[in-house]
Short mmCIF file of N, CA and C in Angstrom, two decimals:
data_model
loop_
_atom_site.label_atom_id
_atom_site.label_comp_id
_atom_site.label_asym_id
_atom_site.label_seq_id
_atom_site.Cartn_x
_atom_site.Cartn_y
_atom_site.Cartn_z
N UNK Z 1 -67.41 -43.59 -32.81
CA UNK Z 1 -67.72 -42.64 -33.88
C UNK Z 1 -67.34 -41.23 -33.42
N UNK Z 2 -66.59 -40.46 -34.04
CA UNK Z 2 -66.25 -38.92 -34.15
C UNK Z 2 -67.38 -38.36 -34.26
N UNK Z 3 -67.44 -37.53 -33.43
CA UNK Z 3 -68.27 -35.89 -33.38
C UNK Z 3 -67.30 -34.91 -33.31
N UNK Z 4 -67.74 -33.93 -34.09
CA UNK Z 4 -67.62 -32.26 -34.11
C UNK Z 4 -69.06 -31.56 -33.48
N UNK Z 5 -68.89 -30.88 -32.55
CA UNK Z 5 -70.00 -30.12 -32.59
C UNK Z 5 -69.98 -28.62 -32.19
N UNK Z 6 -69.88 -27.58 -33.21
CA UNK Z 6 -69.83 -26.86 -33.00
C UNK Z 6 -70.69 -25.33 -32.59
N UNK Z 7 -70.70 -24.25 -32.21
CA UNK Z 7 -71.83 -23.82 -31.36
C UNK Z 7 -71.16 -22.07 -31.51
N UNK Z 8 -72.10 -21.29 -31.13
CA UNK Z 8 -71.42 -20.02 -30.83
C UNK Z 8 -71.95 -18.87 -32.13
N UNK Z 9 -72.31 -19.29 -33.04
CA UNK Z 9 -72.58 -18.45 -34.23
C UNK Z 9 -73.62 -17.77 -33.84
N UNK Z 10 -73.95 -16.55 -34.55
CA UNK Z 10 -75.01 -15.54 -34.40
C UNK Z 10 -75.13 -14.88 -35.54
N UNK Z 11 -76.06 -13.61 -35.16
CA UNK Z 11 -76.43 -12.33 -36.20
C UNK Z 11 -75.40 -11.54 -35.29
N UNK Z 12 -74.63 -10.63 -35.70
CA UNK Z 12 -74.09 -9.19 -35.35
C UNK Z 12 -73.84 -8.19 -36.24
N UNK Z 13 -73.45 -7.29 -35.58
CA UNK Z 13 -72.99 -5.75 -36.64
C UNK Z 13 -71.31 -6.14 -37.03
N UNK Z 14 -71.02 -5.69 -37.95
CA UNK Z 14 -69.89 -4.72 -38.10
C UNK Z 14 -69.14 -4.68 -36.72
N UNK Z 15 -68.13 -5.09 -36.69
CA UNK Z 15 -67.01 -4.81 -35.66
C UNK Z 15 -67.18 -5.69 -34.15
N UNK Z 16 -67.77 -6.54 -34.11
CA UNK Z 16 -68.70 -6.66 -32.95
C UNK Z 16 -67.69 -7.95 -33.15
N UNK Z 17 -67.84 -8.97 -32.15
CA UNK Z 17 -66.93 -10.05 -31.59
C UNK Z 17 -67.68 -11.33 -31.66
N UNK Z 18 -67.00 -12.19 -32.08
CA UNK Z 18 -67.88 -13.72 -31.48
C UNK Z 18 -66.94 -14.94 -31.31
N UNK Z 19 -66.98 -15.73 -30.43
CA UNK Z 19 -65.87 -16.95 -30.35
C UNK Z 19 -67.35 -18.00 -30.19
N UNK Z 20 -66.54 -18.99 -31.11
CA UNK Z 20 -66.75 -20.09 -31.67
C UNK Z 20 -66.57 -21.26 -30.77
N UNK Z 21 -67.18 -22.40 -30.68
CA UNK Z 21 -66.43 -23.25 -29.88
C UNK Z 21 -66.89 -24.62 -30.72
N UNK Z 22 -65.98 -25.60 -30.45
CA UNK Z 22 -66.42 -26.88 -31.24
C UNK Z 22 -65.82 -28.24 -30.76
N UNK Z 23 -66.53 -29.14 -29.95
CA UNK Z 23 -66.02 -29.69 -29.21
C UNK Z 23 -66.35 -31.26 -29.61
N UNK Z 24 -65.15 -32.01 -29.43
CA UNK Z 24 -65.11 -33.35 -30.23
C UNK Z 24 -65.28 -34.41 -29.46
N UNK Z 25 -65.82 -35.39 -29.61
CA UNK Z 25 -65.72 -36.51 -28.66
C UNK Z 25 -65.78 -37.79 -29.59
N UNK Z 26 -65.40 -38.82 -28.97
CA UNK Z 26 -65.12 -40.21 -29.88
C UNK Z 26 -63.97 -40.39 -30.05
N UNK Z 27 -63.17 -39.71 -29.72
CA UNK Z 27 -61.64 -40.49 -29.70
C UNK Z 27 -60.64 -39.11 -29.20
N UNK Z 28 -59.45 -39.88 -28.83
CA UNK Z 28 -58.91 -38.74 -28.27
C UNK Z 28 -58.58 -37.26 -28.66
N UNK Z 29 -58.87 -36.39 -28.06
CA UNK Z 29 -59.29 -35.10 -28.81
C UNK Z 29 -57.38 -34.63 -28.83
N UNK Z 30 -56.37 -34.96 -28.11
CA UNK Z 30 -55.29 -34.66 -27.99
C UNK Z 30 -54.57 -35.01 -29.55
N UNK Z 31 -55.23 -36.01 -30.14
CA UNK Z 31 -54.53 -37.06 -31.04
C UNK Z 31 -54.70 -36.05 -32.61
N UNK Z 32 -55.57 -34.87 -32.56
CA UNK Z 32 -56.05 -34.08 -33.99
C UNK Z 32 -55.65 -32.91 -34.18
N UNK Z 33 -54.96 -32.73 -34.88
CA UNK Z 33 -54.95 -31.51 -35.50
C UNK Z 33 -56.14 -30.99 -36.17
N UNK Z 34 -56.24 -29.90 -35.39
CA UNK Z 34 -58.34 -28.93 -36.05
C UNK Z 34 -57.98 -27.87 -36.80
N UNK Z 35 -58.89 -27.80 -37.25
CA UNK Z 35 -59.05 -26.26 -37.94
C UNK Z 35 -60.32 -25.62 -38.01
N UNK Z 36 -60.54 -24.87 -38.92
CA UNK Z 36 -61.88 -23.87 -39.16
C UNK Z 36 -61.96 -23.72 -40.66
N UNK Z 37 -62.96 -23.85 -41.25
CA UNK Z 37 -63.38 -23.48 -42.37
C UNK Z 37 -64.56 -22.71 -42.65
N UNK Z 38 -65.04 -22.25 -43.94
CA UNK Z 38 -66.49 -21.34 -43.30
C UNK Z 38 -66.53 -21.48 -45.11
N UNK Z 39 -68.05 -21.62 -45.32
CA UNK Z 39 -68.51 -21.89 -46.22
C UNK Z 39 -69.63 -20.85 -46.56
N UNK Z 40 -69.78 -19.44 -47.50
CA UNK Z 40 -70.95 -18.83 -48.09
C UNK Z 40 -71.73 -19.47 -48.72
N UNK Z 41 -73.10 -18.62 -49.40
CA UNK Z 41 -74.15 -19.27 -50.25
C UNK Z 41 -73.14 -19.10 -51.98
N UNK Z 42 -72.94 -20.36 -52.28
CA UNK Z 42 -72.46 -20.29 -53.90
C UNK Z 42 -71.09 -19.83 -53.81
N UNK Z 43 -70.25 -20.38 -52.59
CA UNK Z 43 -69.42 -20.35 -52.85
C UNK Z 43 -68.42 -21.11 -51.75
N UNK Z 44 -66.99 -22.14 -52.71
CA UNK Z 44 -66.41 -23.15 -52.27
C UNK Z 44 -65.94 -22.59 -50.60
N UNK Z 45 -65.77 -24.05 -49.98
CA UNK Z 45 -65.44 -23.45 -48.61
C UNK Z 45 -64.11 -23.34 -48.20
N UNK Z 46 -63.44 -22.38 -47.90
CA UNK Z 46 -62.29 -21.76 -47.30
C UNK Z 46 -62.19 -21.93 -46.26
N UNK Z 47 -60.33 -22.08 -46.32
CA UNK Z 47 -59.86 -22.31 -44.91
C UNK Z 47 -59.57 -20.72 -44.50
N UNK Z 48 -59.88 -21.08 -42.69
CA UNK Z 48 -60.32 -20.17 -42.22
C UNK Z 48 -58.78 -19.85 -41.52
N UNK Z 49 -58.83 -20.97 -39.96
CA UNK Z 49 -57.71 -21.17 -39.11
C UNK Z 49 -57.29 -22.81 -38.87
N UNK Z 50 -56.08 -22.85 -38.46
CA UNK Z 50 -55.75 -23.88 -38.01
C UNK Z 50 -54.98 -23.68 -37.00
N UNK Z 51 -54.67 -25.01 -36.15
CA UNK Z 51 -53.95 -25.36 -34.63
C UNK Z 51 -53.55 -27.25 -34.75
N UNK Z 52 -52.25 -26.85 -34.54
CA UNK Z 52 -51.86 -27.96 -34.19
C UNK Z 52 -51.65 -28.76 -33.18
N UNK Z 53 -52.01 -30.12 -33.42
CA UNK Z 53 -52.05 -31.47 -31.95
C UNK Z 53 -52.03 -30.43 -30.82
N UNK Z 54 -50.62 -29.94 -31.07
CA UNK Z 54 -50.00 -30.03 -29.42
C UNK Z 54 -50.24 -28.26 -28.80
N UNK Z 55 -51.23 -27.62 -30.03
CA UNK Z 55 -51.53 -26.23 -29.59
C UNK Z 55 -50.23 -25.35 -30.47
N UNK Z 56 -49.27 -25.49 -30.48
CA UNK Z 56 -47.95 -25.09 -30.83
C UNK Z 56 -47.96 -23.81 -31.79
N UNK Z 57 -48.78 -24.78 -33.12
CA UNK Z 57 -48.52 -24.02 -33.99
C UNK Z 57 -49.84 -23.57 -34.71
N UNK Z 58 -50.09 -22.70 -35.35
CA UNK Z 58 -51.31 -22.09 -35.46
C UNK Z 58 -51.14 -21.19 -37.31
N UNK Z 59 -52.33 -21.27 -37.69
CA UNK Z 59 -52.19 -20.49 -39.18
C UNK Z 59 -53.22 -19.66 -39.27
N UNK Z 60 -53.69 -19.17 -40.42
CA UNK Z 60 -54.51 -18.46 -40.45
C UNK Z 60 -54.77 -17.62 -41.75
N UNK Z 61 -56.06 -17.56 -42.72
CA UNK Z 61 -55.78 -17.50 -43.74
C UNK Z 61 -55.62 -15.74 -43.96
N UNK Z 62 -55.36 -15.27 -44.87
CA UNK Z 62 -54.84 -13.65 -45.12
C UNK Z 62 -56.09 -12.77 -44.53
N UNK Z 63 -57.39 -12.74 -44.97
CA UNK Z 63 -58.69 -12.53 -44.72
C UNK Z 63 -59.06 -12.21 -43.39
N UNK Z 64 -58.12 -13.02 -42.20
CA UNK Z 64 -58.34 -12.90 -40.86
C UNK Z 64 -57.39 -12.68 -40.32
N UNK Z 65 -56.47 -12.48 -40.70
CA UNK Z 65 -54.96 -12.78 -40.15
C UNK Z 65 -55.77 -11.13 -38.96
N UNK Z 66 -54.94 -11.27 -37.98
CA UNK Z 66 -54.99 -9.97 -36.55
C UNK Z 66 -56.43 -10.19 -36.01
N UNK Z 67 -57.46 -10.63 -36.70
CA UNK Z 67 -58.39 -10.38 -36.60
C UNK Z 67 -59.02 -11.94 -35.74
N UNK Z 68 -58.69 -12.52 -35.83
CA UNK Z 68 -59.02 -13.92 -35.72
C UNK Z 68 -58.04 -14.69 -34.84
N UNK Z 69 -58.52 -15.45 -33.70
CA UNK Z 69 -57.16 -16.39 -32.89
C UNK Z 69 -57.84 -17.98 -32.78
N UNK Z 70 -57.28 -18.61 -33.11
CA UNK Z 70 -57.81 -19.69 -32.64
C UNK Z 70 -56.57 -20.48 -31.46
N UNK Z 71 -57.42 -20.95 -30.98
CA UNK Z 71 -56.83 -21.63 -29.55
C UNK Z 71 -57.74 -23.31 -29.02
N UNK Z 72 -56.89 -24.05 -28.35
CA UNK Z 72 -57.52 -25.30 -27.87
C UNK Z 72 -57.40 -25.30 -26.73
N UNK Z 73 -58.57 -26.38 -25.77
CA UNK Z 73 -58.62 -26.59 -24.95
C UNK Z 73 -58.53 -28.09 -24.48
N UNK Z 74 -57.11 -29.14 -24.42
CA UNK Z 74 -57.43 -30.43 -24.92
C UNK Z 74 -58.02 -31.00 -23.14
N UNK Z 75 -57.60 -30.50 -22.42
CA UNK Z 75 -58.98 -30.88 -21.52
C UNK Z 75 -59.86 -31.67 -21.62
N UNK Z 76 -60.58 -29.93 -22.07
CA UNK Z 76 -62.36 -29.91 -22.32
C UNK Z 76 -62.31 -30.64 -23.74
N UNK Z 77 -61.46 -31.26 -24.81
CA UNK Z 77 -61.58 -31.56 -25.99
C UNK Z 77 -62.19 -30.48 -26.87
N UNK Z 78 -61.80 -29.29 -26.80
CA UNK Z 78 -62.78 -28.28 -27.60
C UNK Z 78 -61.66 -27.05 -28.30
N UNK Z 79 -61.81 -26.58 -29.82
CA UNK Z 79 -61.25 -25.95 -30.26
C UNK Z 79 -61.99 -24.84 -30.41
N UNK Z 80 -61.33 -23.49 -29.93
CA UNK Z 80 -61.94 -22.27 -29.88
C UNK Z 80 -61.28 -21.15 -31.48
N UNK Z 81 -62.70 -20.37 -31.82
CA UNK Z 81 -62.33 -19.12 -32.59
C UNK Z 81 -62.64 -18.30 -32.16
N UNK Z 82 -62.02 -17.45 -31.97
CA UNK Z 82 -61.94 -16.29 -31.47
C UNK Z 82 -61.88 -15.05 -32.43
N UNK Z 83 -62.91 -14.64 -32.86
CA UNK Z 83 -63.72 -13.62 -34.17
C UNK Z 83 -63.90 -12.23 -33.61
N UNK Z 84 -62.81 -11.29 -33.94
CA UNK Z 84 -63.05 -9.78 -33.46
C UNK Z 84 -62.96 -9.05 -34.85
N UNK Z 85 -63.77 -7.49 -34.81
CA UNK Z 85 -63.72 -6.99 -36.00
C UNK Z 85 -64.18 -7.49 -37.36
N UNK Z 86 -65.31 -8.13 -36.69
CA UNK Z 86 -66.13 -9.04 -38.25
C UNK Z 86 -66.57 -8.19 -38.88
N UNK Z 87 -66.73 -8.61 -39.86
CA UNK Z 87 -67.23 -7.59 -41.29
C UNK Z 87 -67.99 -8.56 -42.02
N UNK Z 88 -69.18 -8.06 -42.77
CA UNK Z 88 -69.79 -8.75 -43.67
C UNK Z 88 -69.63 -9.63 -44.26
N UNK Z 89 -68.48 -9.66 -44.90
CA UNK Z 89 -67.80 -10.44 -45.47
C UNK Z 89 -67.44 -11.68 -44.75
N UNK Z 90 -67.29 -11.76 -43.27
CA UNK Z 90 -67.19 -12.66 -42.96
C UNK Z 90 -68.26 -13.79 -42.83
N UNK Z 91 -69.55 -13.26 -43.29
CA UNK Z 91 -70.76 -14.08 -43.02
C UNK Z 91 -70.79 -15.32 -44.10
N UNK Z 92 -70.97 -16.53 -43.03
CA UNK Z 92 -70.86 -17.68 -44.09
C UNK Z 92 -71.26 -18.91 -42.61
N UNK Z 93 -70.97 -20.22 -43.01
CA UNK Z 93 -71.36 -21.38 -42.04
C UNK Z 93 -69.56 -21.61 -41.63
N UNK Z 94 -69.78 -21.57 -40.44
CA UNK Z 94 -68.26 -21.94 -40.09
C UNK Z 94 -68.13 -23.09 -39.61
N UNK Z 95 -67.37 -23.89 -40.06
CA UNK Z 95 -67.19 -25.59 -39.48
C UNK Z 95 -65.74 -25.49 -39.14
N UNK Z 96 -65.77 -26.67 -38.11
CA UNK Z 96 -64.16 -27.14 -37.16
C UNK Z 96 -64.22 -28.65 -38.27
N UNK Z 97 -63.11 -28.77 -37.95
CA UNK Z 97 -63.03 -30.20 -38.76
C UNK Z 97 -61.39 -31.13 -37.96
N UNK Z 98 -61.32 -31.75 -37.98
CA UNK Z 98 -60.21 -32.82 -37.20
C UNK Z 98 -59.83 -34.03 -37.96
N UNK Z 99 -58.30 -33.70 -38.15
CA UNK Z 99 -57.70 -34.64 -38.79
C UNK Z 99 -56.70 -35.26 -37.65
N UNK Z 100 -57.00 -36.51 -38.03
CA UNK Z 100 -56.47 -38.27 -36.91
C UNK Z 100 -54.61 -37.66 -37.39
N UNK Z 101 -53.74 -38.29 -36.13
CA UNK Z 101 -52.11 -37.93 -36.56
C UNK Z 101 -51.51 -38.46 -35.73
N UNK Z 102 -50.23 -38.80 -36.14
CA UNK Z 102 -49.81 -40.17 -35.41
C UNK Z 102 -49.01 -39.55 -34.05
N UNK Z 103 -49.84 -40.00 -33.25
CA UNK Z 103 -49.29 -39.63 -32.23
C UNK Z 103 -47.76 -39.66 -31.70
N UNK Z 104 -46.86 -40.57 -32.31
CA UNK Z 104 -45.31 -40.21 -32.24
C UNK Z 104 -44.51 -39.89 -33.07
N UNK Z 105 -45.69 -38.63 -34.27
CA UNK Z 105 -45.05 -37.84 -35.16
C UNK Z 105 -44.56 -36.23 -34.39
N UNK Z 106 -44.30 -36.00 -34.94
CA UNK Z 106 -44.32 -34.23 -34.31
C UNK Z 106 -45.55 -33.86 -34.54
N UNK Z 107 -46.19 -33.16 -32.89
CA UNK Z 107 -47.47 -32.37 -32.91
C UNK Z 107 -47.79 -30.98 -33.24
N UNK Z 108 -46.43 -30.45 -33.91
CA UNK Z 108 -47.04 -28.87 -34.57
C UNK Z 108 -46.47 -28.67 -35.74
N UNK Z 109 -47.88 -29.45 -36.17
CA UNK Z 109 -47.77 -29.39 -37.81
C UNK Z 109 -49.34 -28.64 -37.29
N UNK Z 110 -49.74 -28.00 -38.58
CA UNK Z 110 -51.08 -27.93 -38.83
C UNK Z 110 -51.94 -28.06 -40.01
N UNK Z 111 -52.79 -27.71 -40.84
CA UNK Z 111 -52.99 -28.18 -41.98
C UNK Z 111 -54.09 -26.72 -42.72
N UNK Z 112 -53.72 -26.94 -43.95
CA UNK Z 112 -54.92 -25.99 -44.18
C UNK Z 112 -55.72 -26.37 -45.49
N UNK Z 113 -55.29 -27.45 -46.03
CA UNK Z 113 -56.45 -27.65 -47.26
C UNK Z 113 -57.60 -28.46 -46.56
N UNK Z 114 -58.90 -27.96 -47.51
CA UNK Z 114 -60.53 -28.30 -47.09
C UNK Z 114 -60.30 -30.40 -46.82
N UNK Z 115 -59.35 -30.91 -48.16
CA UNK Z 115 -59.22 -32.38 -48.11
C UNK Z 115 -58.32 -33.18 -47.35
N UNK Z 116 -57.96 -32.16 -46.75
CA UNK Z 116 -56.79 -32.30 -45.28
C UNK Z 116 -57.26 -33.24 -44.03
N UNK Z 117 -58.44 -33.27 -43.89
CA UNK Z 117 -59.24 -33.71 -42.65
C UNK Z 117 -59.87 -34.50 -43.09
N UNK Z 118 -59.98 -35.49 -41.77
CA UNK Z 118 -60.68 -37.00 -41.71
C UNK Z 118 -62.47 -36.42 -41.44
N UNK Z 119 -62.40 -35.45 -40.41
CA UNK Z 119 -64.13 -35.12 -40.11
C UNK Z 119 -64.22 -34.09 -40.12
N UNK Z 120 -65.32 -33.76 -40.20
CA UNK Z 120 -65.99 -31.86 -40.01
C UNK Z 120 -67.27 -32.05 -39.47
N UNK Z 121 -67.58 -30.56 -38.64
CA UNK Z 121 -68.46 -30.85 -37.80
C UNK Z 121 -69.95 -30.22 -39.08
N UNK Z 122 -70.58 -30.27 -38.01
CA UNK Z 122 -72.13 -29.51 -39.04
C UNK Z 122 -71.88 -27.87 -39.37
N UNK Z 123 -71.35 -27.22 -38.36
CA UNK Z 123 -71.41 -26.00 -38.77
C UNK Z 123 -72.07 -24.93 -38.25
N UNK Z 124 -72.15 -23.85 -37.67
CA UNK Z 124 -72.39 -23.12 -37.12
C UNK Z 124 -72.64 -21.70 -37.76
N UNK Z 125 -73.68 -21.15 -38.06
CA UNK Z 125 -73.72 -19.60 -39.13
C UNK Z 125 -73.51 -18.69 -38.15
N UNK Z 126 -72.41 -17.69 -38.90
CA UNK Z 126 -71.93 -16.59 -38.47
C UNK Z 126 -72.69 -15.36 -39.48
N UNK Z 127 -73.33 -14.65 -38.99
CA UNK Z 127 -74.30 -13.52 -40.30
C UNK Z 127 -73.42 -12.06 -39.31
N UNK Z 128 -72.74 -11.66 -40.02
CA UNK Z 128 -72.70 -9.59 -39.76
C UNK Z 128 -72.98 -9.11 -40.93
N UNK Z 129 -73.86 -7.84 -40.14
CA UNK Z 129 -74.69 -6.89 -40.63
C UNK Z 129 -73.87 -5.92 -40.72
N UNK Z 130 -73.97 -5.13 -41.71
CA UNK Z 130 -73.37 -3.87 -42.00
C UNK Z 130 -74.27 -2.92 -41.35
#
């Protein structure tokens, strides 16, 4: 069975930094393309970032673009966000999610729709304060 479990969320101000971490176990963590999504109160959940299999290739939605890096660690099996210059607006539940890919396809693809992915983790709240 797949786990997501992701960790790292807080309360902060305005401008202030936070990296994310979300680490998978149950099958090979090399084999998924991850991403990030983040979900407000009353409203649908948006893609955030993505990273592909092999690290390669990476997206990121307009909202965060400079502001935001995501990176993997297939090691440790764990996909990192890396959140500088948050703003209010960014406050919502942020989930990693991992979609299964055939391992002797090409590994830098990445994905960005919410129905893109096989799992998502529980989620982690990110709150900045103005």
């Amino acid at each position: 069975q797949v786990q997501l479990v992701a960790s790292g969320g807080g309360l902060v101000q305005a401008g202030d930094s936070l990296r994310l971490s979300c680490t998978v176990s149950g099958r090979a963590f090399s084999t998924y393309a991850m991403g990030w999504f983040r979900q407000a109160p009353e409203k649908e959940r948006e893609f955030v970032s993505a990273i592909s299999r092999n690290g390669e290739a990476v997206g990121y939605a307009e909202s965060v673009k400079g502001r935001f890096s995501v990176s993997r660690d297939n090691a440790r099996n764990t996909v990192y966000l890396q959140m500088d210059s948050l703003k209010p607006e960014d406050t919502a539940v942020y989930l990693c999610a991992a979609r299964m890919t055939d391992p002797f396809s090409s590994g830098s693809f990445y994905y960005t729709r919410t129905d893109g992915y096989n799992y998502y983790g529980q989620g982690t709240q990110v709150t900045v304060s103005s």
